[in-house]
Amino acid sequence: MSVMPVRPLRWLLPVLLLLLLAGCSGSLKWYVVSPLTDTGRSNLLFLLGGLKYTVLLSITAIAISIVVGLLVALPGISTSRWLRGANRVYVECVRSVPILVLILWVYYGLPIVMGISVSVFWAGVIALALSDSAFEAEIFRAGIQSIDRGQLEAADSIGLGYMDRMRYVVLPQAIKRVLPPLGNQLVYMLKMSSLVSIIGMEELTRRANELVTAEYRPLEIYTVLILEYLLLILLVSYGVRRLERRMTRDER
Amino acid sequence: MVSLERVGKRYGDFQALDGIDLTVQHGERVVICGPSGSGKSTLIRCINGLEVPDEGTIRFDGKAVTTAGSSMRARELRQLRTDVGMVFQQFNLFPHLSVLDNLTLGPMRARKLSRADAEALARKYLDRVHIPEQADKFPRQLSGGQQQRVAIARSLCMEPKLMLFDEPTSALDPEMISEVLDVMGELAETGMTMIVVTHEMGFARRVADRIVFMDKGQVMEDTTPESFFTSPSSPRGAEFLQRILNH
Ligand SMILES: Nc1ncnc2c1ncn2[C@@H]1O[C@H](COP(=O)(O)OP(=O)(O)OP(=O)(O)O)[C@@H](O)[C@H]1O
Ligand SMILES: [Mg+2]
């Protein structure tokens, strides 16, 4: 199971051509985002400038949510009923909150609770990471539980403790199995990061919105926005697949 | 070295072990046999604490592994497991580690040896099981017989006082069984204390000091191979031998 097994160029090119042809008919004003005109170039650069925030936001959030997810997953596989219960409560509660709501709550609500102000960037990171951590926890739990019992018994039989057993036997094998779903989560995160535009984060979507307000060419600008996400995510999918192949190579 | 007193184990309503008394002396080789489901695996898994019996006491070197349903503390259990090696029917090698890393993991993490010492130990025992040239391969590149020999070497790297084997050749193709049994025979010659669950009666005859025949969670016979093979004292034992030998 790999992430988006498509050849990008096969259908990306026809779509682009279609749009350009439509532009020639005069109903579309491609000049607002055309690299051939001065306005278009500066508009494009403005739009693309959001890329680094989208990427930074998503990468930071997924890194944190992977760590938190793992910490939440471990009690979920313990023998103690209380720890397993705590894991369930966390997962069920966190994944029941819509991401957009969580973003608003963290940005506007958390400062009141904690008495500290949170920057737009960190509010976005916290909300995305929190929301995603519930899904990561489920992915890790399933991955760890898919490891054969015999592996655990072998680790026990050579005197490994809980931590060593996790670190040297269980997790290295589980990581390989959870890589495809983790890749999916990263893609999902890149898309969900667009919601952080609502609190003013200058990422791809926010910039497109601002430009639309200025130029009033929603179709052209949002089309570019779609292409930006498309390219970004195809690139990420490709990277994840390469990594997957490299990590499973020694097993064949 | 190992003693079991009135050990019992239930799974729900099912009595897997029922009042087992068994003592194994230092240097003894004991073969356990019996029909499927008679509790052989459960018995030897109790000895290294992979299962905890509900009743009775198991002692290893005088220390109680388990008494009346409660087992040692985690730290003592880890110590016990460095003293008791276990070889599984399905090998249970770590697929993501090379043969050498499979062997050095226990010594480095549980016995706190340096990498250099652990590797020297690993190579010594790979030699002992006759596959020194496979050190850098991964488990799935090896044949079943080679994998099981790696598993034996992995246990030996802990330099245990007692080795447990749970049907070590049952998952192997027939032509690979003898290479594993040979290695086990050689191990017996070094004076290792061994408890082996197996249906390989040729091996039992050659290597075992005692044969324990189990049925329905009970020890039905505990005797020398001589007397077990020539005149089993229980009807169930005779029936079992009939089936195994005419197989
Ligand atoms: N975890 C468990 N839960 C429930 N029942 C179990 C469990 N482990 C073993 N049993 C039951 O206990 C009985 C004894 O099992 P055990 O594995 O010790 O038998 P065995 O003599 O090793 O048999 P085999 O020759 O098939 O390996 C079997 O009937 C089995 O179904
Ligand atoms: Mg068994």
JSON list of N, CA and C and ligand atoms in Angstrom, two decimals, chain B residues 11 14 16 34-43 51 89 166-167 199, ligand 1:
[
{"chain": "B", "resi": 11, "resn": "TYR", "atom": "N", "xyz": [-6.19, -22.36, 31.48]},
{"chain": "B", "resi": 11, "resn": "TYR", "atom": "CA", "xyz": [-6.65, -21.32, 30.55]},
{"chain": "B", "resi": 11, "resn": "TYR", "atom": "C", "xyz": [-8.17, -21.37, 30.59]},
{"chain": "B", "resi": 14, "resn": "PHE", "atom": "N", "xyz": [-9.93, -24.72, 31.03]},
{"chain": "B", "resi": 14, "resn": "PHE", "atom": "CA", "xyz": [-9.07, -25.80, 30.55]},
{"chain": "B", "resi": 14, "resn": "PHE", "atom": "C", "xyz": [-7.81, -25.92, 31.41]},
{"chain": "B", "resi": 16, "resn": "ALA", "atom": "N", "xyz": [-4.35, -26.78, 31.58]},
{"chain": "B", "resi": 16, "resn": "ALA", "atom": "CA", "xyz": [-3.23, -27.07, 30.67]},
{"chain": "B", "resi": 16, "resn": "ALA", "atom": "C", "xyz": [-2.12, -27.83, 31.40]},
{"chain": "B", "resi": 34, "resn": "GLY", "atom": "N", "xyz": [4.91, -36.07, 24.19]},
{"chain": "B", "resi": 34, "resn": "GLY", "atom": "CA", "xyz": [3.50, -36.28, 24.52]},
{"chain": "B", "resi": 34, "resn": "GLY", "atom": "C", "xyz": [2.64, -35.77, 23.40]},
{"chain": "B", "resi": 35, "resn": "PRO", "atom": "N", "xyz": [1.38, -36.16, 23.38]},
{"chain": "B", "resi": 35, "resn": "PRO", "atom": "CA", "xyz": [0.50, -35.75, 22.28]},
{"chain": "B", "resi": 35, "resn": "PRO", "atom": "C", "xyz": [0.30, -34.23, 22.25]},
{"chain": "B", "resi": 36, "resn": "SER", "atom": "N", "xyz": [-0.18, -33.76, 21.11]},
{"chain": "B", "resi": 36, "resn": "SER", "atom": "CA", "xyz": [-0.43, -32.33, 20.95]},
{"chain": "B", "resi": 36, "resn": "SER", "atom": "C", "xyz": [-1.46, -31.86, 21.98]},
{"chain": "B", "resi": 37, "resn": "GLY", "atom": "N", "xyz": [-1.17, -30.71, 22.57]},
{"chain": "B", "resi": 37, "resn": "GLY", "atom": "CA", "xyz": [-2.10, -30.16, 23.56]},
{"chain": "B", "resi": 37, "resn": "GLY", "atom": "C", "xyz": [-1.91, -30.73, 24.96]},
{"chain": "B", "resi": 38, "resn": "SER", "atom": "N", "xyz": [-0.86, -31.53, 25.14]},
{"chain": "B", "resi": 38, "resn": "SER", "atom": "CA", "xyz": [-0.68, -32.14, 26.47]},
{"chain": "B", "resi": 38, "resn": "SER", "atom": "C", "xyz": [-0.01, -31.19, 27.46]},
{"chain": "B", "resi": 39, "resn": "GLY", "atom": "N", "xyz": [0.44, -30.02, 26.99]},
{"chain": "B", "resi": 39, "resn": "GLY", "atom": "CA", "xyz": [0.98, -29.01, 27.91]},
{"chain": "B", "resi": 39, "resn": "GLY", "atom": "C", "xyz": [2.48, -28.90, 27.91]},
{"chain": "B", "resi": 40, "resn": "LYS", "atom": "N", "xyz": [3.15, -29.49, 26.91]},
{"chain": "B", "resi": 40, "resn": "LYS", "atom": "CA", "xyz": [4.63, -29.46, 26.87]},
{"chain": "B", "resi": 40, "resn": "LYS", "atom": "C", "xyz": [5.16, -28.04, 26.75]},
{"chain": "B", "resi": 41, "resn": "SER", "atom": "N", "xyz": [4.61, -27.29, 25.77]},
{"chain": "B", "resi": 41, "resn": "SER", "atom": "CA", "xyz": [5.06, -25.91, 25.59]},
{"chain": "B", "resi": 41, "resn": "SER", "atom": "C", "xyz": [4.79, -25.08, 26.84]},
{"chain": "B", "resi": 42, "resn": "THR", "atom": "N", "xyz": [3.58, -25.23, 27.35]},
{"chain": "B", "resi": 42, "resn": "THR", "atom": "CA", "xyz": [3.20, -24.47, 28.54]},
{"chain": "B", "resi": 42, "resn": "THR", "atom": "C", "xyz": [4.20, -24.74, 29.67]},
{"chain": "B", "resi": 43, "resn": "LEU", "atom": "N", "xyz": [4.57, -26.01, 29.83]},
{"chain": "B", "resi": 43, "resn": "LEU", "atom": "CA", "xyz": [5.50, -26.37, 30.89]},
{"chain": "B", "resi": 43, "resn": "LEU", "atom": "C", "xyz": [6.83, -25.65, 30.75]},
{"chain": "B", "resi": 51, "resn": "GLU", "atom": "N", "xyz": [5.22, -17.84, 30.81]},
{"chain": "B", "resi": 51, "resn": "GLU", "atom": "CA", "xyz": [3.88, -18.04, 31.35]},
{"chain": "B", "resi": 51, "resn": "GLU", "atom": "C", "xyz": [4.00, -18.09, 32.87]},
{"chain": "B", "resi": 89, "resn": "GLN", "atom": "N", "xyz": [10.05, -23.04, 18.31]},
{"chain": "B", "resi": 89, "resn": "GLN", "atom": "CA", "xyz": [9.71, -23.80, 17.10]},
{"chain": "B", "resi": 89, "resn": "GLN", "atom": "C", "xyz": [9.82, -22.93, 15.84]},
{"chain": "B", "resi": 166, "resn": "ASP", "atom": "N", "xyz": [11.73, -25.79, 22.43]},
{"chain": "B", "resi": 166, "resn": "ASP", "atom": "CA", "xyz": [10.34, -26.15, 22.20]},
{"chain": "B", "resi": 166, "resn": "ASP", "atom": "C", "xyz": [10.15, -26.60, 20.76]},
{"chain": "B", "resi": 167, "resn": "GLU", "atom": "N", "xyz": [10.15, -27.90, 20.55]},
{"chain": "B", "resi": 167, "resn": "GLU", "atom": "CA", "xyz": [10.02, -28.49, 19.22]},
{"chain": "B", "resi": 167, "resn": "GLU", "atom": "C", "xyz": [10.89, -27.76, 18.19]},
{"chain": "B", "resi": 199, "resn": "HIS", "atom": "N", "xyz": [9.68, -34.64, 19.26]},
{"chain": "B", "resi": 199, "resn": "HIS", "atom": "CA", "xyz": [9.17, -35.96, 18.90]},
{"chain": "B", "resi": 199, "resn": "HIS", "atom": "C", "xyz": [10.23, -36.74, 18.15]},
{"chain": "C", "resi": 1, "resn": "LIG", "atom": "N1", "xyz": [-2.72, -18.65, 25.63]},
{"chain": "C", "resi": 1, "resn": "LIG", "atom": "C1", "xyz": [-3.57, -19.69, 25.67]},
{"chain": "C", "resi": 1, "resn": "LIG", "atom": "N2", "xyz": [-4.89, -19.49, 25.81]},
{"chain": "C", "resi": 1, "resn": "LIG", "atom": "C2", "xyz": [-5.75, -20.52, 25.85]},
{"chain": "C", "resi": 1, "resn": "LIG", "atom": "N3", "xyz": [-5.40, -21.81, 25.76]},
{"chain": "C", "resi": 1, "resn": "LIG", "atom": "C3", "xyz": [-4.09, -22.08, 25.59]},
{"chain": "C", "resi": 1, "resn": "LIG", "atom": "C4", "xyz": [-3.11, -21.04, 25.54]},
{"chain": "C", "resi": 1, "resn": "LIG", "atom": "N4", "xyz": [-1.90, -21.61, 25.39]},
{"chain": "C", "resi": 1, "resn": "LIG", "atom": "C5", "xyz": [-2.12, -22.94, 25.34]},
{"chain": "C", "resi": 1, "resn": "LIG", "atom": "N5", "xyz": [-3.42, -23.22, 25.47]},
{"chain": "C", "resi": 1, "resn": "LIG", "atom": "C6", "xyz": [-4.03, -24.57, 25.50]},
{"chain": "C", "resi": 1, "resn": "LIG", "atom": "O1", "xyz": [-3.33, -25.34, 26.43]},
{"chain": "C", "resi": 1, "resn": "LIG", "atom": "C7", "xyz": [-3.14, -26.64, 25.94]},
{"chain": "C", "resi": 1, "resn": "LIG", "atom": "C8", "xyz": [-1.70, -27.03, 26.08]},
{"chain": "C", "resi": 1, "resn": "LIG", "atom": "O2", "xyz": [-0.97, -26.27, 25.16]},
{"chain": "C", "resi": 1, "resn": "LIG", "atom": "P1", "xyz": [0.55, -26.50, 24.86]},
{"chain": "C", "resi": 1, "resn": "LIG", "atom": "O3", "xyz": [0.93, -25.52, 23.81]},
{"chain": "C", "resi": 1, "resn": "LIG", "atom": "O4", "xyz": [1.31, -26.46, 26.12]},
{"chain": "C", "resi": 1, "resn": "LIG", "atom": "O5", "xyz": [0.54, -27.97, 24.28]},
{"chain": "C", "resi": 1, "resn": "LIG", "atom": "P2", "xyz": [1.73, -28.74, 23.61]},
{"chain": "C", "resi": 1, "resn": "LIG", "atom": "O6", "xyz": [1.87, -30.02, 24.38]},
{"chain": "C", "resi": 1, "resn": "LIG", "atom": "O7", "xyz": [2.91, -27.89, 23.49]},
{"chain": "C", "resi": 1, "resn": "LIG", "atom": "O8", "xyz": [1.11, -29.08, 22.21]},
{"chain": "C", "resi": 1, "resn": "LIG", "atom": "P3", "xyz": [1.81, -29.06, 20.76]},
{"chain": "C", "resi": 1, "resn": "LIG", "atom": "O9", "xyz": [2.47, -30.39, 20.59]},
{"chain": "C", "resi": 1, "resn": "LIG", "atom": "O10", "xyz": [0.65, -28.90, 19.84]},
{"chain": "C", "resi": 1, "resn": "LIG", "atom": "O11", "xyz": [2.77, -27.92, 20.72]},
{"chain": "C", "resi": 1, "resn": "LIG", "atom": "C9", "xyz": [-3.65, -26.67, 24.53]},
{"chain": "C", "resi": 1, "resn": "LIG", "atom": "O12", "xyz": [-4.89, -27.35, 24.51]},
{"chain": "C", "resi": 1, "resn": "LIG", "atom": "C10", "xyz": [-3.86, -25.25, 24.16]},
{"chain": "C", "resi": 1, "resn": "LIG", "atom": "O13", "xyz": [-4.99, -25.10, 23.37]}
]
